[in-house]
Amino acid sequence: MRPAQQKAIEGLERSLAKDDPRALIQMATGAGKTYTVVSESYRLLKHAGAKRVLFLVDRNNLGSQAATEFENFDTPDDGRKFTELYVVQRMAGDTVLGSAHVVVSTVQRLWMALTGQAVPSADDNNEALDRYDLVDEPVEVGYNPALPPESFDLIVVDECHRSIYGKWRAVLEYFDAHMVGLTATPVAQTFGFFFQNLVSEYPYEQAVADGVNVDFDVFRIRTELGENGGTIPAETVVPMRERKTRRERYQELEEDLEWKASQLGRQVISKGQLKLVVETFRQHLFTDIFPPVGEGEVQRSRTHVPKTLIFAVDDNHADEIVQMVRQVFGESDDFCMKITHAAKRPAELIKAFRNSPELRVAVTVDMIATGTDIPPLECVFFLRDVKSWAYFEQMKGRGSRTIDAAEFQAVTPDAEVKERFVIVDAVGVTDSPRVDARPLNRVSERKIPLERLMAKTAGLAMTEDEVATLAGRLARLNRQLTPEEREEVEELAGQPLQEIVGGLVRSVDPDQQERARRIGGQEQVRQDMLEVLKPIASNRELRDRLMSMRRAHDIVIDEVSVDEVKEARGITADELAIRRVSSWQQYLKDHRDEIAAFNIAFSERRDPKEVYRRLRDLARKIERPPFQWTPARLYDAYVQLGKAARYPRGAAGVVDLIGLLRFELGLDQEVRPYRALVEERYAAWQVRQEQAGAVFTADQVWWLDRMVDVIATDAAIEPEHLKDVPFIERGGVDGFLREFGADRGAEILGELGRELGA
């Protein structure tokens, strides 16, 4: 589990241990609230005597999503799926199954069951049942013997910022179970309902710093009509559409019709304004919103429209947007669709929007505004204003989900990794002080590049906005790094880059700053900020390496430098090999001290694990500019010059630097693949064993041969290797000990490592 999820469970269980009736978990959108509760449900059912849990939502598609989370949950100790051990019921009819351990329901369906009404199937996506305004007045609930107040031990209220007060409160308070609320955006009423018992808090900025969410940028579109409204002159014949029936008629205006920008999409649909906004979006999509990468002839622009979710005012407005998007982009019906409660089979459309490469743009009103996961989403497009900051945060959060690179590329083939999303604002929703549309990255790359930020970090001369921007830039970089690069940064910094980013984020968090002010005033705020900058400020090598990694992942496009041709001819393979081997030999001379350590290690047969660590560090250094060598490229150069035999299988790896180093150090007369050296030592070891009277069974030889394979790639063999394939197929460590016995097994493991390794 992620640390934030573990913290939430620990906080909730402390609250339950104190018998607090209600608890609130605040967790950023996309941080795994549902998974957290599924984990806790399993703990309570298995270890705490709980009999039944109610998971309550206010939209049917969220109920389906929650039920799927329970179905897919792998229990940590048993290994089976949650639903193999416990019964999960979607609420249908007016009764709860006696065998049900978890019941998933909308608050509307539960109210219908309590009041004796017929409850449709859980698969019935009846639009009316999902509406918050299904009733006009606060509901009343009386005793129902089929669902007594003691039916549940725990009630989980999802998205509780909107469904636990007002009209539906009586449904929740009918039961006497402990209650836990889940939300990313608690409001005052939420805290009040849960008795101010906030057991866990995980803000969006921290989720970005931890790599759980991605950061965002804002692209603002302003138009004259969108800002100031317009006027239709008298005597103009205009289409009039009835809102409910959608029938159109033509009517001549008797006087000038002046409309305000706030009426757009509601009382007035300006096709010219809508067309201009969508055209502006298309025009800037692959230049400013998602700009090209690369340079010169290899510059690459994206061509697949990023998955885009457009928020409309209502269904009429959504229909107009769908038609306009199809028209402006010149695409078919499959390219853009409406996903609202009025649409046919909305659950299937949501699934297609999540997984289909064809459906690029979805238009919704509020069906996908909260809770629904669409991880590949990269554009959240506002064509409606939002009055509530909490609702805006929920809508914004649709784009914040992270996604595995392979899954991302399956639906957006020309993308590489999702490192951010973009809020496209055509109505001014991000202009309002009501909402927080400030990304971590507060200063543009054009105004202050990462190189200058690093320089200012070294001098500890950073403003609050610059610290936040540095956190945002490093968080994005962290998502691009390979596991090996992350490991290298951790070695240089003494801590993961993610932890450094987390400290930066906390230092600019308003709540954290307020606590610091209470302790030591503004000076304490500044001191806390400087403290989290020190790991970078005091480490020149770390700053330089982060910059080189950034350059490797973000390519600068130079449009001003003038070049000229000095030579134009083909370079032979021999010339390339000579250049590469000569440069490698010069590198060895320039780093005599470092290479001397290898000479000692090889001559004295030092610890193979330590040798391999040094080899890996060397491989990292030489793969950077200006060398950009890999063991395979260097080995192939020696082959080209006749100084090495062709590599026997695949390509040379890190351990094959041993053969190159031994040759250049004069320890060997030719470059040899490391595997050949290991196999030669293995043959000699077998002869010595035979002379000593040792006899190995066929099964034991299988283990020995596979251990030699490990040494040939990792230069060492450890007990940890026996927990992986192929050893795990024969029982892992236990299987090895069964074959050789504890004493003899430990002896052979150590002996092979010493005799064959490094």
CSV table of N, CA and C in Angstrom, one decimal, residues 540-612:
chain,number,residue,atom,x,y,z
A,540,ARG,N,26.5,19.7,-5.2
A,540,ARG,CA,26.7,20.1,-6.6
A,540,ARG,C,26.6,18.9,-7.6
A,541,GLU,N,27.1,17.8,-7.2
A,541,GLU,CA,27.0,16.6,-8.1
A,541,GLU,C,25.6,16.2,-8.4
A,542,LEU,N,24.7,16.3,-7.3
A,542,LEU,CA,23.3,16.0,-7.5
A,542,LEU,C,22.6,17.0,-8.5
A,543,ARG,N,22.9,18.3,-8.3
A,543,ARG,CA,22.3,19.3,-9.2
A,543,ARG,C,22.7,19.0,-10.6
A,544,ASP,N,24.0,18.8,-10.8
A,544,ASP,CA,24.5,18.6,-12.2
A,544,ASP,C,23.9,17.3,-12.8
A,545,ARG,N,23.7,16.3,-12.0
A,545,ARG,CA,23.2,15.0,-12.5
A,545,ARG,C,21.7,15.2,-12.9
A,546,LEU,N,20.9,15.9,-12.0
A,546,LEU,CA,19.5,16.2,-12.3
A,546,LEU,C,19.4,17.0,-13.6
A,547,MET,N,20.3,17.9,-13.8
A,547,MET,CA,20.2,18.7,-15.0
A,547,MET,C,20.5,17.8,-16.2
A,548,SER,N,21.5,16.9,-16.1
A,548,SER,CA,21.8,16.1,-17.3
A,548,SER,C,20.7,15.1,-17.6
A,549,MET,N,20.1,14.6,-16.5
A,549,MET,CA,18.9,13.7,-16.7
A,549,MET,C,17.7,14.5,-17.3
A,550,ARG,N,17.5,15.7,-16.9
A,550,ARG,CA,16.5,16.5,-17.5
A,550,ARG,C,16.8,16.8,-19.0
A,551,ARG,N,18.0,17.0,-19.3
A,551,ARG,CA,18.4,17.3,-20.7
A,551,ARG,C,18.2,16.0,-21.6
A,552,ALA,N,18.4,14.8,-20.9
A,552,ALA,CA,18.2,13.6,-21.6
A,552,ALA,C,16.8,13.3,-21.9
A,553,HIS,N,15.8,13.8,-21.1
A,553,HIS,CA,14.4,13.6,-21.2
A,553,HIS,C,13.7,14.7,-21.9
A,554,ASP,N,14.2,15.9,-21.7
A,554,ASP,CA,13.6,17.1,-22.3
A,554,ASP,C,14.6,17.7,-23.3
A,555,ILE,N,14.2,17.7,-24.6
A,555,ILE,CA,15.2,18.2,-25.6
A,555,ILE,C,14.9,19.7,-25.9
A,556,VAL,N,16.0,20.5,-25.8
A,556,VAL,CA,15.9,21.9,-26.2
A,556,VAL,C,15.9,22.1,-27.7
A,557,ILE,N,15.0,22.9,-28.2
A,557,ILE,CA,14.9,23.1,-29.6
A,557,ILE,C,15.5,24.5,-29.9
A,558,ASP,N,16.7,24.4,-30.6
A,558,ASP,CA,17.4,25.7,-31.0
A,558,ASP,C,17.0,26.1,-32.3
A,559,GLU,N,16.4,27.3,-32.4
A,559,GLU,CA,15.9,27.8,-33.7
A,559,GLU,C,16.7,29.0,-34.2
A,560,VAL,N,17.9,29.3,-33.5
A,560,VAL,CA,18.6,30.5,-33.8
A,560,VAL,C,20.0,30.3,-34.3
A,561,SER,N,20.7,29.2,-33.8
A,561,SER,CA,22.1,29.0,-34.1
A,561,SER,C,22.2,28.6,-35.6
A,562,VAL,N,23.2,29.1,-36.3
A,562,VAL,CA,23.5,28.9,-37.7
A,562,VAL,C,24.6,27.8,-37.8
A,563,ASP,N,24.4,26.8,-38.6
A,563,ASP,CA,25.4,25.7,-38.7
A,563,ASP,C,26.0,25.8,-40.2
A,564,GLU,N,27.1,25.1,-40.4
A,564,GLU,CA,27.6,25.0,-41.7
A,564,GLU,C,28.2,23.6,-41.9
A,565,VAL,N,28.3,23.1,-43.1
A,565,VAL,CA,28.9,21.8,-43.4
A,565,VAL,C,30.4,21.8,-43.5
A,566,LYS,N,31.0,21.0,-42.7
A,566,LYS,CA,32.5,21.0,-42.7
A,566,LYS,C,33.0,19.7,-43.4
A,567,GLU,N,32.2,18.7,-43.4
A,567,GLU,CA,32.6,17.4,-44.1
A,567,GLU,C,31.3,16.6,-44.3
A,568,ALA,N,31.2,16.0,-45.5
A,568,ALA,CA,30.1,15.2,-45.8
A,568,ALA,C,30.5,14.0,-46.5
A,569,ARG,N,30.6,12.9,-45.7
A,569,ARG,CA,31.0,11.6,-46.3
A,569,ARG,C,30.6,10.5,-45.4
A,570,GLY,N,30.7,9.3,-45.9
A,570,GLY,CA,30.3,8.2,-45.1
A,570,GLY,C,31.5,7.8,-44.2
A,571,ILE,N,31.2,7.3,-43.0
A,571,ILE,CA,32.3,6.9,-42.0
A,571,ILE,C,32.2,5.4,-42.0
A,572,THR,N,33.3,4.7,-42.2
A,572,THR,CA,33.3,3.2,-42.2
A,572,THR,C,33.2,2.7,-40.8
A,573,ALA,N,32.8,1.4,-40.7
A,573,ALA,CA,32.6,0.7,-39.4
A,573,ALA,C,33.9,0.6,-38.7
A,574,ASP,N,35.0,0.4,-39.4
A,574,ASP,CA,36.4,0.3,-38.7
A,574,ASP,C,36.7,1.7,-38.1
A,575,GLU,N,36.5,2.8,-38.8
A,575,GLU,CA,36.8,4.1,-38.3
A,575,GLU,C,36.0,4.4,-37.0
A,576,LEU,N,34.7,4.0,-37.1
A,576,LEU,CA,33.9,4.2,-35.9
A,576,LEU,C,34.4,3.4,-34.7
A,577,ALA,N,34.8,2.1,-35.0
A,577,ALA,CA,35.3,1.3,-33.9
A,577,ALA,C,36.6,1.8,-33.3
A,578,ILE,N,37.5,2.3,-34.2
A,578,ILE,CA,38.8,2.8,-33.8
A,578,ILE,C,38.6,4.0,-32.9
A,579,ARG,N,37.7,4.9,-33.3
A,579,ARG,CA,37.4,6.1,-32.5
A,579,ARG,C,36.8,5.7,-31.1
A,580,ARG,N,35.9,4.7,-31.1
A,580,ARG,CA,35.3,4.4,-29.9
A,580,ARG,C,36.3,3.7,-28.9
A,581,VAL,N,37.1,2.8,-29.4
A,581,VAL,CA,38.1,2.1,-28.5
A,581,VAL,C,39.2,3.1,-28.1
A,582,SER,N,39.6,4.0,-29.0
A,582,SER,CA,40.6,5.0,-28.6
A,582,SER,C,40.1,5.9,-27.5
A,583,SER,N,38.8,6.4,-27.6
A,583,SER,CA,38.2,7.2,-26.6
A,583,SER,C,38.1,6.5,-25.3
A,584,TRP,N,37.7,5.2,-25.4
A,584,TRP,CA,37.6,4.4,-24.1
A,584,TRP,C,38.9,4.2,-23.4
A,585,GLN,N,40.0,4.0,-24.2
A,585,GLN,CA,41.3,3.9,-23.6
A,585,GLN,C,41.7,5.2,-23.0
A,586,GLN,N,41.4,6.3,-23.6
A,586,GLN,CA,41.7,7.6,-23.0
A,586,GLN,C,40.9,7.9,-21.7
A,587,TYR,N,39.7,7.4,-21.7
A,587,TYR,CA,38.9,7.5,-20.5
A,587,TYR,C,39.6,6.8,-19.3
A,588,LEU,N,40.1,5.6,-19.6
A,588,LEU,CA,40.7,4.8,-18.6
A,588,LEU,C,42.0,5.5,-18.1
A,589,LYS,N,42.7,6.1,-19.0
A,589,LYS,CA,43.9,6.9,-18.5
A,589,LYS,C,43.5,8.1,-17.7
A,590,ASP,N,42.4,8.7,-18.1
A,590,ASP,CA,42.0,9.9,-17.3
A,590,ASP,C,41.4,9.6,-16.0
A,591,HIS,N,41.1,8.3,-15.7
A,591,HIS,CA,40.4,7.9,-14.5
A,591,HIS,C,41.3,6.8,-13.9
A,592,ARG,N,42.6,7.0,-13.8
A,592,ARG,CA,43.5,5.9,-13.3
A,592,ARG,C,43.1,5.4,-11.9
A,593,ASP,N,42.8,6.3,-11.0
A,593,ASP,CA,42.5,5.9,-9.6
A,593,ASP,C,41.3,4.9,-9.6
A,594,GLU,N,40.3,5.3,-10.3
A,594,GLU,CA,39.1,4.5,-10.3
A,594,GLU,C,39.4,3.1,-10.9
A,595,ILE,N,40.1,3.1,-12.0
A,595,ILE,CA,40.4,1.8,-12.7
A,595,ILE,C,41.4,1.0,-11.9
A,596,ALA,N,42.3,1.6,-11.2
A,596,ALA,CA,43.2,0.9,-10.3
A,596,ALA,C,42.5,0.0,-9.3
A,597,ALA,N,41.4,0.5,-8.8
A,597,ALA,CA,40.6,-0.2,-7.9
A,597,ALA,C,40.1,-1.5,-8.5
A,598,PHE,N,39.7,-1.5,-9.8
A,598,PHE,CA,39.3,-2.7,-10.5
A,598,PHE,C,40.5,-3.7,-10.6
A,599,ASN,N,41.7,-3.2,-10.9
A,599,ASN,CA,42.9,-4.0,-11.0
A,599,ASN,C,43.1,-4.8,-9.7
A,600,ILE,N,43.0,-4.1,-8.6
A,600,ILE,CA,43.2,-4.8,-7.3
A,600,ILE,C,42.1,-5.8,-7.1
A,601,ALA,N,40.8,-5.4,-7.4
A,601,ALA,CA,39.7,-6.3,-7.2
A,601,ALA,C,39.8,-7.6,-8.0
A,602,PHE,N,40.2,-7.5,-9.3
A,602,PHE,CA,40.4,-8.6,-10.1
A,602,PHE,C,41.5,-9.5,-9.7
A,603,SER,N,42.6,-8.9,-9.3
A,603,SER,CA,43.8,-9.6,-8.9
A,603,SER,C,43.6,-10.4,-7.6
A,604,GLU,N,43.0,-9.7,-6.7
A,604,GLU,CA,42.8,-10.3,-5.4
A,604,GLU,C,41.5,-11.0,-5.2
A,605,ARG,N,40.7,-11.1,-6.3
A,605,ARG,CA,39.4,-11.7,-6.2
A,605,ARG,C,38.5,-11.2,-5.1
A,606,ARG,N,38.3,-9.9,-5.0
A,606,ARG,CA,37.5,-9.2,-4.0
A,606,ARG,C,36.1,-9.6,-4.1
A,607,ASP,N,35.3,-9.2,-3.1
A,607,ASP,CA,33.8,-9.5,-3.0
A,607,ASP,C,33.1,-9.2,-4.4
A,608,PRO,N,32.6,-10.2,-5.0
A,608,PRO,CA,31.9,-10.0,-6.3
A,608,PRO,C,30.8,-9.0,-6.3
A,609,LYS,N,30.0,-8.9,-5.1
A,609,LYS,CA,28.9,-8.0,-5.0
A,609,LYS,C,29.5,-6.5,-5.1
A,610,GLU,N,30.6,-6.3,-4.5
A,610,GLU,CA,31.2,-4.9,-4.5
A,610,GLU,C,31.7,-4.6,-5.9
A,611,VAL,N,32.3,-5.6,-6.5
A,611,VAL,CA,32.8,-5.4,-7.9
A,611,VAL,C,31.6,-5.1,-8.8
A,612,TYR,N,30.5,-5.8,-8.7
A,612,TYR,CA,29.4,-5.5,-9.6
A,612,TYR,C,28.8,-4.1,-9.3
